[in-house]
Tab-separated table of C-alpha atoms in Angstrom:
chain	number	residue	atom	x	y	z
A	93	MET	CA	-112.979	-11.073	-65.178
A	94	GLU	CA	-116.476	-9.789	-65.597
A	95	GLY	CA	-118.809	-12.215	-67.264
A	96	LYS	CA	-117.028	-15.308	-65.931
A	97	GLN	CA	-119.171	-17.259	-63.522
A	98	ASN	CA	-117.541	-19.376	-60.852
A	99	PHE	CA	-119.540	-22.366	-59.724
A	100	LEU	CA	-118.675	-24.807	-56.993
A	101	PRO	CA	-118.925	-28.513	-57.732
A	102	PRO	CA	-122.361	-29.914	-56.891
A	103	ASP	CA	-121.048	-32.114	-54.082
A	104	ARG	CA	-119.533	-29.065	-52.353
A	105	LEU	CA	-122.729	-27.073	-52.835
A	106	LEU	CA	-124.713	-29.882	-51.289
A	107	ASP	CA	-122.329	-29.874	-48.337
A	108	ILE	CA	-122.699	-26.095	-47.891
A	109	ALA	CA	-126.467	-26.315	-48.123
A	110	ARG	CA	-126.637	-29.070	-45.510
A	111	ARG	CA	-124.486	-27.140	-43.079
A	112	ASN	CA	-125.728	-23.572	-43.605
A	113	TYR	CA	-129.362	-23.881	-44.569
A	114	GLN	CA	-131.464	-26.024	-42.273
A	115	ALA	CA	-134.531	-25.528	-44.454
A	116	SER	CA	-132.702	-26.904	-47.487
A	117	ILE	CA	-131.976	-30.171	-45.703
A	118	ARG	CA	-135.692	-30.875	-45.622
A	119	TYR	CA	-135.853	-30.629	-49.421
A	120	PHE	CA	-132.793	-32.818	-49.933
A	121	ASP	CA	-134.064	-35.491	-47.571
A	122	GLN	CA	-137.471	-35.562	-49.220
A	123	GLY	CA	-135.915	-35.809	-52.655
A	124	ASP	CA	-137.664	-32.613	-53.788
A	125	MET	CA	-134.436	-30.849	-54.725
A	126	THR	CA	-131.775	-31.809	-57.221
A	127	THR	CA	-128.388	-30.369	-58.114
A	128	SER	CA	-130.075	-28.603	-61.045
A	129	ASP	CA	-131.966	-26.519	-58.471
A	130	ILE	CA	-128.682	-24.975	-57.372
A	131	CYS	CA	-128.021	-21.598	-58.928
A	132	ARG	CA	-125.824	-18.515	-58.625
A	133	THR	CA	-127.497	-15.947	-56.374
A	134	GLY	CA	-125.334	-14.111	-53.861
A	135	PRO	CA	-122.359	-14.352	-51.502
A	136	VAL	CA	-122.296	-17.292	-49.143
A	137	ASN	CA	-119.498	-18.192	-46.755
A	138	ALA	CA	-118.055	-21.570	-47.518
A	139	SER	CA	-117.327	-22.257	-43.864
A	140	PRO	CA	-119.904	-21.728	-41.151
A	141	ASN	CA	-117.257	-22.022	-38.433
A	142	ASP	CA	-114.988	-19.225	-39.642
A	143	PRO	CA	-116.684	-16.727	-41.923
A	144	GLY	CA	-113.399	-15.077	-42.935
A	145	LYS	CA	-111.422	-18.129	-44.006
A	146	GLY	CA	-113.501	-20.532	-46.043
A	147	ARG	CA	-112.216	-24.058	-46.571
A	148	PRO	CA	-108.581	-24.913	-46.089
A	149	GLY	CA	-106.600	-24.486	-49.285
A	150	ASP	CA	-109.154	-22.385	-51.147
A	151	GLY	CA	-107.382	-19.066	-50.584
A	152	GLY	CA	-109.556	-17.781	-47.765
A	153	GLY	CA	-112.932	-16.092	-47.828
A	154	ASN	CA	-115.362	-17.772	-50.109
A	155	GLY	CA	-112.869	-17.934	-52.950
A	156	GLY	CA	-114.819	-15.515	-55.142
A	157	ASN	CA	-117.578	-18.064	-55.535
A	158	ASP	CA	-120.883	-16.298	-55.131
A	159	THR	CA	-122.913	-19.442	-54.863
A	160	ALA	CA	-126.028	-20.299	-52.897
A	161	ILE	CA	-128.904	-22.708	-52.900
A	162	ALA	CA	-132.223	-21.878	-54.491
A	163	THR	CA	-135.085	-23.797	-52.938
A	164	ARG	CA	-138.332	-24.480	-54.717
A	165	THR	CA	-141.449	-23.430	-52.918
A	166	SER	CA	-144.515	-25.471	-53.631
A	167	PRO	CA	-147.291	-23.410	-55.189
A	168	LYS	CA	-150.148	-22.473	-52.907
A	169	THR	CA	-153.478	-23.740	-54.120
A	170	LYS	CA	-156.187	-21.175	-53.853
A	171	LYS	CA	-159.779	-21.911	-53.027
A	172	PRO	CA	-162.013	-22.324	-56.075
A	173	SER	CA	-164.580	-19.652	-56.840
A	174	MET	CA	-168.011	-20.487	-55.548
A	175	TYR	CA	-171.269	-20.059	-57.455
A	176	LYS	CA	-174.841	-19.681	-56.221
A	177	VAL	CA	-177.448	-21.792	-57.987
A	178	LEU	CA	-180.637	-19.737	-58.281
A	179	LEU	CA	-184.218	-20.771	-59.020
A	180	LEU	CA	-186.401	-18.179	-60.735
A	181	ASN	CA	-190.118	-17.894	-60.118
A	182	ASP	CA	-192.684	-18.375	-62.871
A	183	ASP	CA	-196.461	-18.500	-62.848
A	184	TYR	CA	-196.810	-21.959	-64.415
A	185	THR	CA	-194.543	-24.442	-62.603
A	186	PRO	CA	-196.410	-26.175	-59.742
A	187	MET	CA	-194.986	-25.619	-56.246
A	188	GLU	CA	-194.926	-29.366	-55.605
A	189	PHE	CA	-192.729	-29.865	-58.668
A	190	VAL	CA	-190.245	-27.249	-57.397
A	191	VAL	CA	-190.125	-28.995	-54.003
A	192	ARG	CA	-189.430	-32.346	-55.701
A	193	ILE	CA	-186.632	-30.743	-57.765
A	194	LEU	CA	-185.046	-29.289	-54.622
A	195	GLU	CA	-185.200	-32.658	-52.895
A	196	ALA	CA	-183.910	-34.684	-55.863
A	197	VAL	CA	-181.224	-32.419	-57.325
A	198	PHE	CA	-180.096	-30.418	-54.294
A	199	HIS	CA	-180.714	-33.121	-51.637
A	200	LYS	CA	-182.781	-30.792	-49.454
A	201	THR	CA	-185.081	-32.083	-46.758
A	202	GLY	CA	-188.819	-31.659	-47.311
A	203	GLU	CA	-188.875	-28.766	-44.845
A	204	ASP	CA	-185.888	-26.966	-46.416
A	205	ALA	CA	-187.238	-27.544	-49.926
A	206	THR	CA	-190.614	-26.056	-48.964
A	207	ARG	CA	-188.939	-23.052	-47.333
A	208	ILE	CA	-186.797	-22.377	-50.435
A	209	MET	CA	-189.791	-22.865	-52.763
A	210	LEU	CA	-191.846	-20.333	-50.783
A	211	HIS	CA	-188.963	-17.869	-50.833
A	212	VAL	CA	-188.709	-18.218	-54.630
A	213	HIS	CA	-192.484	-17.831	-54.944
A	214	GLN	CA	-192.586	-14.677	-52.782
A	215	LYS	CA	-189.328	-12.941	-53.777
A	216	GLY	CA	-189.011	-14.117	-57.386
A	217	VAL	CA	-185.613	-15.769	-56.920
A	218	GLY	CA	-183.995	-18.035	-54.349
A	219	VAL	CA	-180.660	-19.693	-53.659
A	220	CYS	CA	-180.729	-23.496	-53.852
A	221	GLY	CA	-177.078	-23.959	-52.876
A	222	VAL	CA	-173.516	-22.731	-53.318
A	223	TYR	CA	-171.066	-24.910	-55.249
A	224	THR	CA	-167.877	-24.854	-57.271
A	225	TYR	CA	-168.313	-23.937	-60.936
A	226	ASP	CA	-168.500	-27.467	-62.330
A	227	ILE	CA	-170.984	-28.697	-59.754
A	228	ALA	CA	-173.146	-25.571	-60.039
A	229	GLU	CA	-173.197	-25.900	-63.830
A	230	THR	CA	-174.235	-29.548	-63.548
A	231	LYS	CA	-177.038	-28.763	-61.080
A	232	VAL	CA	-178.389	-25.997	-63.341
A	233	ALA	CA	-178.357	-28.370	-66.318
A	234	GLN	CA	-180.130	-31.083	-64.301
A	235	VAL	CA	-182.896	-28.727	-63.151
A	236	VAL	CA	-183.471	-27.317	-66.638
A	237	ASP	CA	-183.449	-30.816	-68.181
A	238	ILE	CA	-185.949	-32.243	-65.677
A	239	ALA	CA	-188.202	-29.186	-66.047
A	240	ARG	CA	-188.156	-29.436	-69.869
A	241	ARG	CA	-188.891	-33.183	-69.829
A	242	SER	CA	-191.822	-32.466	-67.509
A	243	GLU	CA	-192.918	-29.592	-69.771
A	244	HIS	CA	-192.479	-26.894	-67.123
A	245	PRO	CA	-190.877	-23.498	-67.833
A	246	LEU	CA	-188.837	-23.502	-64.589
A	247	GLN	CA	-185.638	-21.469	-64.935
A	248	CYS	CA	-182.436	-22.086	-63.037
A	249	THR	CA	-179.234	-20.015	-63.266
A	250	MET	CA	-175.948	-19.572	-61.457
A	251	GLU	CA	-173.935	-16.545	-60.478
A	252	LYS	CA	-170.557	-16.025	-58.866
A	253	GLU	CA	-170.721	-15.540	-55.103
């Protein structure tokens, strides 16, 4: 009888799952699992008390029913990629303006803003902060917009950390 699939009734499968699979009970109780989550996978004894006999009246063993419970695992969320927001040095933007940008857009203290501004001035580039993509993109756009409205050529970019 190859090709014929024997399935137990859902109420019996639920009973087997509750008795044999402690982890499955958690899913049933939380309502995360339905009878449609039950599928044919591999041999399972129908009776936990006597592995050779099954339920009374079913002919012994597991009655040829290769049925088990498939549990859904919740997907693991992974951490979002982080991006560095970088300020680039130029010879025309006043240092005070860069400090004000760092304070207003990146919420740096006066001391931190001055330190970052000097680093950008001396090294040519400096990290203003590390953010998720959307936030980094917004900060870059804010800096460029404020610089353009103030008629300064200040450049700001982002790169993946």
